[in-house]
Coordinates of C-alpha atoms in Angstrom, one line a residue:
M1 CA 155.5 52.3 78.1
A2 CA 153.8 49.5 79.8
H3 CA 153.9 47.0 76.9
Q4 CA 157.7 46.9 76.6
S5 CA 158.7 43.8 74.4
E6 CA 161.6 42.4 72.9
L7 CA 159.7 42.3 69.7
I8 CA 160.1 46.1 69.4
E9 CA 163.9 45.6 68.8
Q10 CA 163.7 42.1 67.1
D11 CA 160.6 42.5 64.7
I12 CA 158.7 45.8 64.8
L13 CA 156.1 44.6 62.3
A14 CA 155.1 41.5 64.6
Y15 CA 155.0 43.8 67.5
L16 CA 152.8 46.2 65.8
K17 CA 150.7 43.3 64.7
S18 CA 150.3 41.8 68.2
H19 CA 149.3 45.2 69.4
E20 CA 146.7 45.6 66.6
E21 CA 145.0 42.4 67.7
K22 CA 144.7 43.2 71.5
T23 CA 141.1 43.6 72.7
L24 CA 139.8 47.0 73.5
L25 CA 138.1 47.9 76.7
R26 CA 136.3 51.3 77.2
F27 CA 135.6 52.3 80.8
I28 CA 134.5 55.3 82.7
T29 CA 135.1 56.8 86.2
C30 CA 132.3 58.2 88.0
G31 CA 131.1 59.2 91.6
S32 CA 131.0 62.3 93.8
V33 CA 132.6 65.6 92.9
D34 CA 135.7 65.2 95.2
D35 CA 136.1 61.2 95.3
G36 CA 139.5 61.3 93.2
K37 CA 138.2 60.2 89.5
S38 CA 140.7 62.3 87.8
T39 CA 143.6 61.4 90.3
L40 CA 142.8 57.8 89.6
I41 CA 143.1 57.9 85.9
G42 CA 146.1 60.0 86.1
R43 CA 147.7 57.6 88.5
L44 CA 146.8 54.7 86.0
L45 CA 148.4 56.5 83.3
W46 CA 151.7 57.4 85.5
D47 CA 152.2 53.7 86.8
S48 CA 151.4 52.2 83.2
K49 CA 154.2 54.4 82.0
M50 CA 151.9 56.3 79.6
V51 CA 153.3 59.9 80.6
F52 CA 155.7 61.1 78.0
E53 CA 158.7 63.3 79.0
D54 CA 157.3 66.6 77.8
Q55 CA 153.9 65.8 79.6
L56 CA 155.9 65.2 82.8
V57 CA 157.8 68.4 82.5
S58 CA 154.4 70.2 82.0
L59 CA 152.8 68.2 84.9
E60 CA 155.5 69.1 87.4
A61 CA 155.2 72.9 86.5
D62 CA 151.4 72.7 86.7
S63 CA 151.4 70.8 90.0
K64 CA 153.5 73.5 91.5
K65 CA 151.3 76.3 90.1
V66 CA 147.7 74.9 90.5
G67 CA 148.1 71.6 92.1
T68 CA 146.6 70.5 95.4
Q69 CA 149.5 68.2 96.7
G70 CA 151.6 71.0 97.9
G71 CA 154.0 71.2 94.9
A72 CA 154.0 67.3 94.7
I73 CA 152.7 65.7 91.4
D74 CA 149.0 66.3 91.2
Y75 CA 147.8 63.4 88.9
A76 CA 144.4 64.9 88.4
L77 CA 145.9 67.6 86.1
L78 CA 146.5 64.9 83.5
M79 CA 142.8 64.7 83.0
D80 CA 141.6 68.2 84.2
G81 CA 142.9 70.3 81.3
L82 CA 140.3 73.1 81.3
Q83 CA 141.1 76.4 83.1
A84 CA 137.8 76.3 84.9
E85 CA 138.6 72.7 85.9
R86 CA 141.9 73.6 87.4
E87 CA 140.5 76.6 89.1
Q88 CA 137.6 74.8 90.9
G89 CA 139.2 71.5 91.3
I90 CA 136.3 69.8 89.5
T91 CA 135.7 67.9 86.2
I92 CA 133.4 69.8 83.9
D93 CA 133.7 68.2 80.6
V94 CA 134.4 64.6 79.5
A95 CA 138.0 63.8 79.0
Y96 CA 139.1 60.7 77.0
R97 CA 142.5 59.0 77.3
Y98 CA 144.2 56.1 75.4
F99 CA 146.6 53.6 77.0
S100 CA 147.6 50.0 76.7
T101 CA 149.2 47.4 78.6
E102 CA 150.7 44.0 77.5
R103 CA 147.3 42.3 77.5
R104 CA 144.7 45.0 76.4
K105 CA 144.2 48.5 75.0
F106 CA 142.0 51.0 77.0
I107 CA 139.8 54.0 76.3
V108 CA 138.8 55.7 79.6
A109 CA 136.5 58.6 80.1
D110 CA 136.8 60.8 83.0
T111 CA 133.2 62.1 83.6
P112 CA 131.9 64.9 85.8
G113 CA 130.4 64.2 89.1
H114 CA 128.2 67.3 89.7
E115 CA 124.3 67.0 88.8
Q116 CA 124.9 70.1 86.5
Y117 CA 126.7 68.0 84.0
T118 CA 124.6 65.0 83.9
R119 CA 124.3 65.1 80.3
N120 CA 128.2 64.9 79.9
M121 CA 128.2 61.9 82.2
V122 CA 125.7 60.1 80.1
T123 CA 127.6 61.0 77.0
G124 CA 130.8 59.5 78.4
A125 CA 129.1 56.4 79.8
S126 CA 127.1 55.6 76.6
T127 CA 129.9 53.7 74.9
A128 CA 131.6 52.2 78.0
Q129 CA 131.6 48.5 79.0
V130 CA 132.8 49.0 82.5
A131 CA 132.2 51.7 85.1
I132 CA 134.4 52.5 87.9
I133 CA 132.3 54.1 90.7
L134 CA 134.5 55.9 93.2
V135 CA 133.5 56.2 96.9
D136 CA 135.3 58.4 99.4
A137 CA 136.2 55.9 102.2
R138 CA 135.8 58.8 104.9
K139 CA 132.1 59.6 103.7
G140 CA 130.7 56.3 102.3
L141 CA 127.9 56.3 99.9
L142 CA 126.6 59.7 98.9
T143 CA 123.7 61.0 96.8
Q144 CA 125.8 61.5 93.7
T145 CA 127.0 58.0 94.1
R146 CA 123.5 56.7 94.0
R147 CA 122.8 59.0 91.1
H148 CA 125.7 57.9 89.0
S149 CA 125.0 54.3 89.7
F150 CA 121.4 54.8 88.5
L151 CA 122.8 56.5 85.1
V152 CA 125.3 53.8 84.7
S153 CA 122.5 51.1 84.8
L154 CA 120.3 53.2 82.5
V155 CA 122.9 53.4 79.9
G156 CA 123.5 49.5 80.0
I157 CA 126.8 49.1 81.7
R158 CA 126.7 45.8 83.6
H159 CA 130.4 45.3 84.9
I160 CA 131.0 47.7 87.9
V161 CA 134.1 48.3 90.1
L162 CA 133.3 49.7 93.4
A163 CA 136.5 51.6 94.0
V164 CA 136.7 52.6 97.8
N165 CA 139.3 55.4 97.5
K166 CA 141.3 57.3 100.1
M167 CA 141.8 54.3 102.2
D168 CA 145.0 55.8 103.5
L169 CA 142.9 58.6 105.4
I170 CA 141.1 56.0 107.3
D171 CA 144.2 53.9 108.1
F172 CA 143.1 51.1 105.6
D173 CA 140.2 50.1 108.0
E174 CA 138.9 46.8 106.7
K175 CA 135.6 47.0 108.7
K176 CA 134.7 50.5 107.1
F177 CA 135.5 49.1 103.7
E178 CA 133.3 46.0 104.2
A179 CA 130.5 48.3 105.5
I180 CA 130.6 50.5 102.4
R181 CA 130.6 47.1 100.2
Q182 CA 127.6 45.9 101.8
D183 CA 125.7 49.2 101.7
Y184 CA 126.4 49.5 98.1
G185 CA 125.5 45.8 97.4
Q186 CA 122.0 46.5 99.1
F187 CA 121.4 49.8 97.1
A188 CA 122.4 48.3 93.7
A189 CA 120.5 45.0 94.0
S190 CA 117.5 46.5 91.9
L191 CA 119.8 48.2 89.2
G192 CA 120.4 45.1 87.4
F193 CA 124.3 44.9 87.3
G194 CA 126.0 41.8 86.1
D195 CA 128.7 41.8 88.7
I196 CA 130.2 44.2 91.3
T197 CA 133.8 44.0 92.3
A198 CA 135.0 46.1 95.4
I199 CA 138.5 47.0 95.7
P200 CA 140.1 49.2 98.3
L201 CA 142.3 51.9 96.9
S202 CA 144.5 54.9 97.5
A203 CA 144.7 56.5 94.2
L204 CA 147.1 59.1 95.1
N205 CA 149.6 56.8 96.7
G206 CA 149.0 53.7 94.2
D207 CA 147.7 51.2 96.8
N208 CA 146.0 48.5 94.9
M209 CA 146.2 50.2 91.7
I210 CA 148.9 48.0 89.8
E211 CA 150.5 46.0 92.5
P212 CA 148.9 44.5 95.6
S213 CA 149.4 46.9 98.6
A214 CA 151.3 45.8 101.7
N215 CA 148.7 48.2 103.6
T216 CA 145.8 45.8 103.0
P217 CA 147.0 42.3 104.0
W218 CA 143.4 41.3 104.6
Y219 CA 142.3 42.0 100.9
T220 CA 143.1 39.1 98.6
G221 CA 141.1 40.3 95.6
Q222 CA 142.4 41.7 92.5
T223 CA 144.2 45.1 91.9
L224 CA 142.5 47.5 89.6
M225 CA 144.6 47.2 86.6
N226 CA 144.5 43.3 86.9
Y227 CA 140.7 43.7 86.8
L228 CA 140.6 45.8 83.8
E229 CA 143.0 43.4 82.0
S230 CA 141.0 40.4 82.7
V231 CA 137.2 41.3 82.9
Q232 CA 135.5 39.4 80.1
I233 CA 133.6 41.7 77.6
E234 CA 134.2 40.0 74.3
G235 CA 131.7 37.8 72.8
E236 CA 128.6 39.3 74.6
D237 CA 127.1 40.5 71.4
R238 CA 128.0 37.7 69.3
E239 CA 125.5 35.2 70.9
K240 CA 122.6 37.6 70.3
P241 CA 120.4 37.4 67.2
F242 CA 121.9 38.9 64.2
R243 CA 121.3 42.5 63.6
M244 CA 123.0 44.6 60.8
P245 CA 121.5 48.3 60.0
V246 CA 122.1 49.0 56.6
Q247 CA 124.3 52.2 56.1
W248 CA 124.7 52.0 52.3
V249 CA 123.6 50.3 49.2
N250 CA 126.8 49.6 47.1
R251 CA 126.1 49.6 43.3
P252 CA 129.4 49.9 41.5
N253 CA 128.2 48.2 38.5
L254 CA 125.3 46.2 37.1
D255 CA 126.7 42.9 38.3
F256 CA 127.0 43.9 42.0
R257 CA 124.5 45.0 44.7
G258 CA 125.7 44.7 48.1
F259 CA 124.4 46.3 51.5
C260 CA 127.0 47.7 53.7
G261 CA 126.9 48.2 57.4
V262 CA 128.5 47.3 60.9
I263 CA 127.1 44.1 62.5
A264 CA 125.5 45.2 65.8
A265 CA 124.9 41.7 67.0
G266 CA 125.2 38.0 66.1
T267 CA 127.1 36.2 63.5
I268 CA 126.6 35.5 59.9
R269 CA 127.7 33.2 57.3
P270 CA 127.1 32.6 53.6
G271 CA 123.9 30.5 53.1
D272 CA 122.3 32.0 56.2
E273 CA 118.7 33.2 55.8
L274 CA 118.0 36.9 56.4
R275 CA 114.9 39.1 57.0
V276 CA 114.2 42.7 56.1
A277 CA 112.7 44.0 59.2
S278 CA 110.6 46.7 57.4
S279 CA 109.1 44.5 54.7
G280 CA 109.3 41.0 56.1
R281 CA 110.9 39.7 52.8
T282 CA 113.6 37.0 53.2
S283 CA 116.6 35.9 51.3
R284 CA 119.8 34.2 51.9
V285 CA 123.5 35.4 52.1
A286 CA 125.4 34.9 49.1
R287 CA 128.6 36.6 50.1
I288 CA 130.3 38.4 52.9
V289 CA 132.5 41.2 51.1
T290 CA 135.3 43.1 52.6
M291 CA 138.2 45.0 51.4
D292 CA 140.5 42.3 52.3
G293 CA 138.3 39.7 50.4
D294 CA 135.5 37.5 51.0
L295 CA 134.9 36.1 54.7
P296 CA 133.6 32.7 55.8
E297 CA 132.0 34.4 58.7
A298 CA 131.5 37.7 60.3
T299 CA 130.7 38.7 63.9
A300 CA 129.5 41.8 65.9
G301 CA 131.6 44.8 65.3
Q302 CA 132.7 44.1 61.9
A303 CA 132.0 46.4 59.0
I304 CA 131.1 44.3 56.0
T305 CA 129.1 44.3 52.8
L306 CA 126.4 41.4 52.3
T307 CA 125.3 40.2 48.9
L308 CA 121.9 38.4 48.8
V309 CA 120.6 35.6 46.6
D310 CA 117.3 37.2 45.8
E311 CA 116.8 40.8 44.4
I312 CA 114.7 42.3 47.1
D313 CA 114.1 45.8 48.1
V314 CA 116.7 47.1 50.9
S315 CA 117.6 50.7 51.5
R316 CA 119.5 52.8 53.8
G317 CA 118.0 52.7 57.3
D318 CA 116.7 49.2 56.9
M319 CA 117.8 46.5 59.3
L320 CA 118.9 42.9 58.2
T321 CA 118.0 40.4 61.0
V322 CA 117.4 36.6 61.4
P323 CA 113.8 35.5 60.5
D324 CA 113.2 33.6 63.8
A325 CA 114.3 36.5 66.1
P326 CA 113.1 39.7 64.5
P327 CA 113.4 43.1 66.2
I328 CA 110.4 45.5 67.2
H329 CA 108.8 47.1 64.2
A330 CA 106.5 49.9 65.3
R331 CA 105.9 53.6 65.3
H332 CA 105.3 54.1 69.1
P333 CA 108.3 53.2 71.1
E334 CA 108.4 53.9 74.8
A335 CA 111.8 55.0 76.1
H336 CA 113.9 56.6 78.7
L337 CA 114.9 60.1 77.5
V338 CA 117.8 62.2 78.7
W339 CA 117.2 65.9 77.9
M340 CA 120.4 67.5 76.9
H341 CA 119.3 71.1 75.8
D342 CA 118.8 74.3 77.5
E343 CA 115.2 74.6 76.2
P344 CA 112.7 72.1 77.6
L345 CA 111.0 69.4 75.6
Q346 CA 108.0 70.4 73.7
P347 CA 105.6 67.4 73.7
G348 CA 103.8 67.5 70.2
Q349 CA 106.6 69.4 68.6
I350 CA 108.2 67.4 65.5
Y351 CA 112.0 66.6 66.1
L352 CA 114.1 64.2 64.0
V353 CA 114.5 60.7 65.5
K354 CA 117.8 59.2 64.6
T355 CA 118.4 55.6 65.4
A356 CA 121.5 53.6 64.0
T357 CA 121.2 54.4 60.3
A358 CA 117.6 55.8 59.9
V359 CA 116.3 59.2 60.4
T360 CA 112.6 59.9 60.6
P361 CA 110.4 62.7 62.0
G362 CA 108.5 62.1 65.3
R363 CA 107.3 63.6 68.3
V364 CA 107.0 62.9 72.0
T365 CA 103.2 62.5 72.7
A366 CA 103.4 62.0 76.5
V367 CA 105.7 62.2 79.5
P368 CA 104.2 59.5 81.9
Y369 CA 106.9 60.6 84.5
A370 CA 110.4 61.9 85.2
V371 CA 112.8 60.2 87.5
D372 CA 114.6 62.0 90.3
V373 CA 118.0 61.0 89.8
N374 CA 119.0 61.6 93.3
T375 CA 116.3 59.7 95.0
L376 CA 115.2 57.5 92.1
E377 CA 111.6 58.6 92.8
Q378 CA 109.2 59.0 89.9
K379 CA 107.4 62.3 89.6
Q380 CA 104.7 63.7 87.3
V381 CA 105.8 66.4 85.1
P382 CA 104.5 68.1 81.9
T383 CA 107.9 68.2 80.1
L384 CA 111.6 67.6 80.8
G385 CA 114.1 70.3 81.2
L386 CA 118.1 70.2 80.9
N387 CA 119.7 67.1 82.5
E388 CA 116.4 65.8 83.4
I389 CA 115.5 62.0 82.7
G390 CA 112.0 60.5 82.1
V391 CA 109.9 58.0 80.4
V392 CA 108.3 59.1 77.2
R393 CA 106.1 57.8 74.5
L394 CA 106.9 58.7 71.0
E395 CA 105.0 58.7 67.8
L396 CA 107.1 58.2 64.5
D397 CA 106.1 59.1 61.0
R398 CA 106.6 55.5 59.9
P399 CA 107.5 52.3 61.6
I400 CA 111.1 51.6 62.4
A401 CA 113.0 48.6 63.5
F402 CA 114.6 48.5 67.1
D403 CA 115.5 46.4 69.9
T404 CA 114.9 47.2 73.7
Y405 CA 118.0 48.9 75.0
Q406 CA 118.7 46.2 77.5
Q407 CA 118.9 43.7 74.5
N408 CA 121.1 45.6 72.3
R409 CA 122.6 49.1 73.0
D410 CA 123.2 49.8 69.3
T411 CA 119.7 49.1 67.9
G412 CA 117.8 50.2 71.0
S413 CA 119.2 53.7 71.4
F414 CA 118.2 57.0 69.5
I415 CA 118.9 60.6 69.6
L416 CA 116.5 63.6 68.9
I417 CA 117.5 66.3 66.7
D418 CA 116.1 69.8 66.5
R419 CA 114.8 70.4 63.0
F420 CA 115.7 74.1 63.0
S421 CA 119.0 74.3 64.8
N422 CA 120.2 70.8 63.8
A423 CA 121.2 70.5 67.6
T424 CA 121.1 67.3 69.4
V425 CA 118.5 67.8 72.1
A426 CA 118.2 64.4 73.8
A427 CA 119.4 60.8 73.9
G428 CA 116.8 57.9 74.2
M429 CA 117.0 54.2 75.1
V430 CA 114.1 52.2 74.1
I431 CA 112.1 50.3 76.9
A432 CA 109.5 48.6 74.7
A433 CA 107.1 49.3 71.9
A434 CA 103.9 51.0 73.1
P435 CA 101.4 50.6 70.5
M436 CA 99.0 53.6 70.6
E437 CA 95.9 52.3 69.4
P438 CA 93.3 54.9 68.9
Q439 CA 90.6 54.7 71.6
N440 CA 87.0 55.9 70.7
A441 CA 86.0 58.6 73.1
P442 CA 82.2 58.6 73.9
L443 CA 80.4 61.9 73.0
T444 CA 78.3 63.6 75.4
G445 CA 75.8 66.1 74.0
F446 CA 73.2 68.5 75.1
G447 CA 70.3 70.7 73.7
P448 CA 68.0 69.8 70.7
D449 CA 69.6 67.1 68.4
L450 CA 68.3 68.8 65.3
T451 CA 70.0 69.7 62.0
D452 CA 70.1 73.1 60.3
A453 CA 67.7 71.9 57.7
Q454 CA 65.2 71.4 60.4
G455 CA 65.8 74.9 61.7
G456 CA 67.5 73.7 65.0
L457 CA 70.5 75.1 66.9
P458 CA 74.0 73.4 66.3
R459 CA 74.6 70.3 68.3
Q460 CA 76.8 70.9 71.4
I461 CA 79.4 68.3 72.0
S462 CA 81.0 68.2 75.6
L463 CA 84.8 67.7 75.7
S464 CA 86.5 66.8 79.1
E465 CA 89.3 64.6 80.1
A466 CA 86.6 62.3 81.7
S467 CA 85.1 61.8 78.1
I468 CA 88.6 60.9 76.8
S469 CA 90.0 57.4 77.7
G470 CA 93.6 56.5 77.7
T471 CA 96.8 58.5 77.1
G472 CA 98.8 59.3 74.0
V473 CA 96.2 59.5 71.0
S474 CA 92.4 59.3 71.7
V475 CA 89.7 59.5 69.0
V476 CA 86.6 61.7 68.7
D477 CA 84.4 60.2 66.2
L478 CA 82.3 62.6 64.3
T479 CA 81.4 60.5 61.4
G480 CA 77.9 59.7 62.9
E481 CA 77.1 63.5 63.3
W482 CA 74.9 65.1 60.8
G483 CA 74.3 68.9 60.9
S484 CA 76.3 71.5 62.3
I485 CA 78.2 71.0 65.6
E486 CA 79.8 73.2 68.5
F487 CA 82.2 72.1 71.3
D488 CA 82.0 72.9 74.9
V489 CA 85.7 72.4 76.4
S490 CA 86.4 72.0 80.0
T491 CA 89.7 73.0 81.8
S492 CA 90.4 69.3 82.3
F493 CA 90.3 68.6 78.6
L494 CA 92.9 71.5 78.0
D495 CA 95.1 70.1 80.8
Y496 CA 94.9 66.8 79.1
L497 CA 96.3 68.2 75.9
G498 CA 98.8 70.2 77.8
K499 CA 100.5 66.9 79.0
G500 CA 101.4 65.9 75.6
N501 CA 98.4 63.9 74.7
R502 CA 96.6 64.4 71.3
I503 CA 93.2 64.0 70.1
L504 CA 92.1 62.8 66.6
F505 CA 88.9 64.0 65.2
R506 CA 87.5 61.7 62.4
L507 CA 85.1 63.8 60.3
R508 CA 82.2 62.7 58.4
D509 CA 83.0 65.4 55.7
L510 CA 84.8 68.7 55.2
A511 CA 81.8 70.6 56.4
Q512 CA 82.8 69.8 60.1
L513 CA 86.4 71.1 59.5
A514 CA 85.3 74.5 60.5
A515 CA 84.0 73.6 64.0
V516 CA 87.4 71.9 64.8
A517 CA 89.4 74.7 63.4
Q518 CA 87.5 77.3 65.4
L519 CA 88.1 75.3 68.5
A520 CA 91.7 75.2 67.8
Y521 CA 91.9 78.9 67.3
Q522 CA 89.8 79.8 70.4
Q523 CA 92.0 77.6 72.6
T524 CA 95.3 78.2 71.0
L525 CA 95.8 74.8 69.8
S526 CA 97.7 73.4 66.8
F527 CA 96.3 70.8 64.3
E528 CA 97.3 68.7 61.4
F529 CA 94.9 67.9 58.6
D530 CA 95.1 64.4 57.0
R531 CA 93.1 62.1 54.4
T532 CA 93.4 58.5 55.1
A533 CA 91.7 55.5 54.1
Y534 CA 89.1 56.3 56.8
G535 CA 88.2 59.6 55.5
V536 CA 89.3 63.0 56.8
S537 CA 91.0 63.3 60.1
I538 CA 92.1 66.3 62.2
L539 CA 94.9 65.8 64.7
L540 CA 94.5 68.4 67.7
F541 CA 97.4 68.9 70.0
K542 CA 99.1 71.6 72.3
R543 CA 102.5 72.8 70.9
G544 CA 104.9 74.6 73.4
I545 CA 105.9 78.2 72.4
R546 CA 109.7 78.9 72.0
S547 CA 111.4 82.1 73.1
A548 CA 111.6 84.6 70.3
S549 CA 115.4 84.9 70.8
S550 CA 115.8 81.3 70.0
V551 CA 113.8 81.1 66.9
S552 CA 114.7 82.1 63.4
G553 CA 111.9 81.6 60.7
D554 CA 109.2 79.3 62.1
D555 CA 108.1 80.2 65.8
G556 CA 107.3 76.6 66.5
I557 CA 103.7 77.0 66.8
G558 CA 102.7 76.8 63.2
I559 CA 102.1 73.7 61.2

């Protein structure tokens, strides 16, 4: 193995202790379908002596049977284990491998390059700290290179290695390497990466993988392994404001009440003041409790139990924060959403929204636009399908605490769960809070403004998109209407609801309920009834219809 040491023979416990204290780096490889991602990882494992004898025997046999190197060892087979992957010569599912060197431990994810498997790529990238983006030196930047770079920026990876692979096929041409490096730098300028390191490689032959290559005397930068061992990722979360989502309230006896969780950001010490994001109540840290005893200090990534000086209400799903830099606490986040399910998103349908430790019902109220991951262009769509990415607005049943994803990946991310199948249907990254303050819509009527008591006809109220302002939730205020009413509905109004927007009807009393219910019945709309401090309200929206084969019990269009 790569981390051979005399300590193994002299003091095995000291060796294991040193190995335990090594820092951990998670990284991914991504790029076009045939750029050599699996080969690159396989070569790293081979050169770092992480291939065991039984694996070597199997690899040699598989290389002769299904390899692409004419009987020579095909390093890609170390990663591509599925039969379909070996038959087609592509990566389909995310494969994880673990290895270590003298300086660091690694978890590497080999992600698929094909657009059909975008959800797999996003899954693999969601926990990575470094991305190796491969480019075929013969082809330069391709559509999939740009697509994966956008996805990498979307999931918050800031350290990029531009691995210009297959340099041996262009005779290690420096000018072509420089041209690719400059082209990528211009393209990636708007993606917000922290640093981009370009390295000329031949993953198959090992050039600039572990040791500097004699074939590139003009390149004086780091080898790939040297970069992975030295890139600084520790401490990035420690400088951020303190965040700890509460996972469990520990109450073993009457004398102890602690709040358990993993610190998502920042540093905490006994005596520091904390704030409960949901209630705004504050207290001070009494103890930092762990299985190995109390700590004088705890930082991001540590699992701890905090006890507080004051008895304040804190429950699972709450977030403990510093008072001077609280997170966003709102019901209406705006987020990037990666749709990961075969059935499309249904705006207005209730899903379970799971954040760090909290689960709350919520719905997507609007899809302002989807992003074409190949061209990065924004396009207007009514919904999102499998592997599509868009910006959405959500409404949650109760306010939750979150940060923007750029500020904190742990507290700024969430998943959507289908309530009936329990399937994870989407992954989200919070952009900002988008308060959806109800906007009063002007009512336009025609005909006699007479009440039934006066023998007149029902007042007709015209509803059109022009009469509804804003997106998300608009309000039709009927509290000033006396007598019977009817609605005249335009096509534009129904299209407005079809985009995921909703209308809140504020009623004067229950006598007006029949008119709104009849409107919903005639136009195949859904509504929810609520009684609030303002009186009686009806929320009207368009709910998508599921295919009959996918539904058991509730057909998705009822309340």
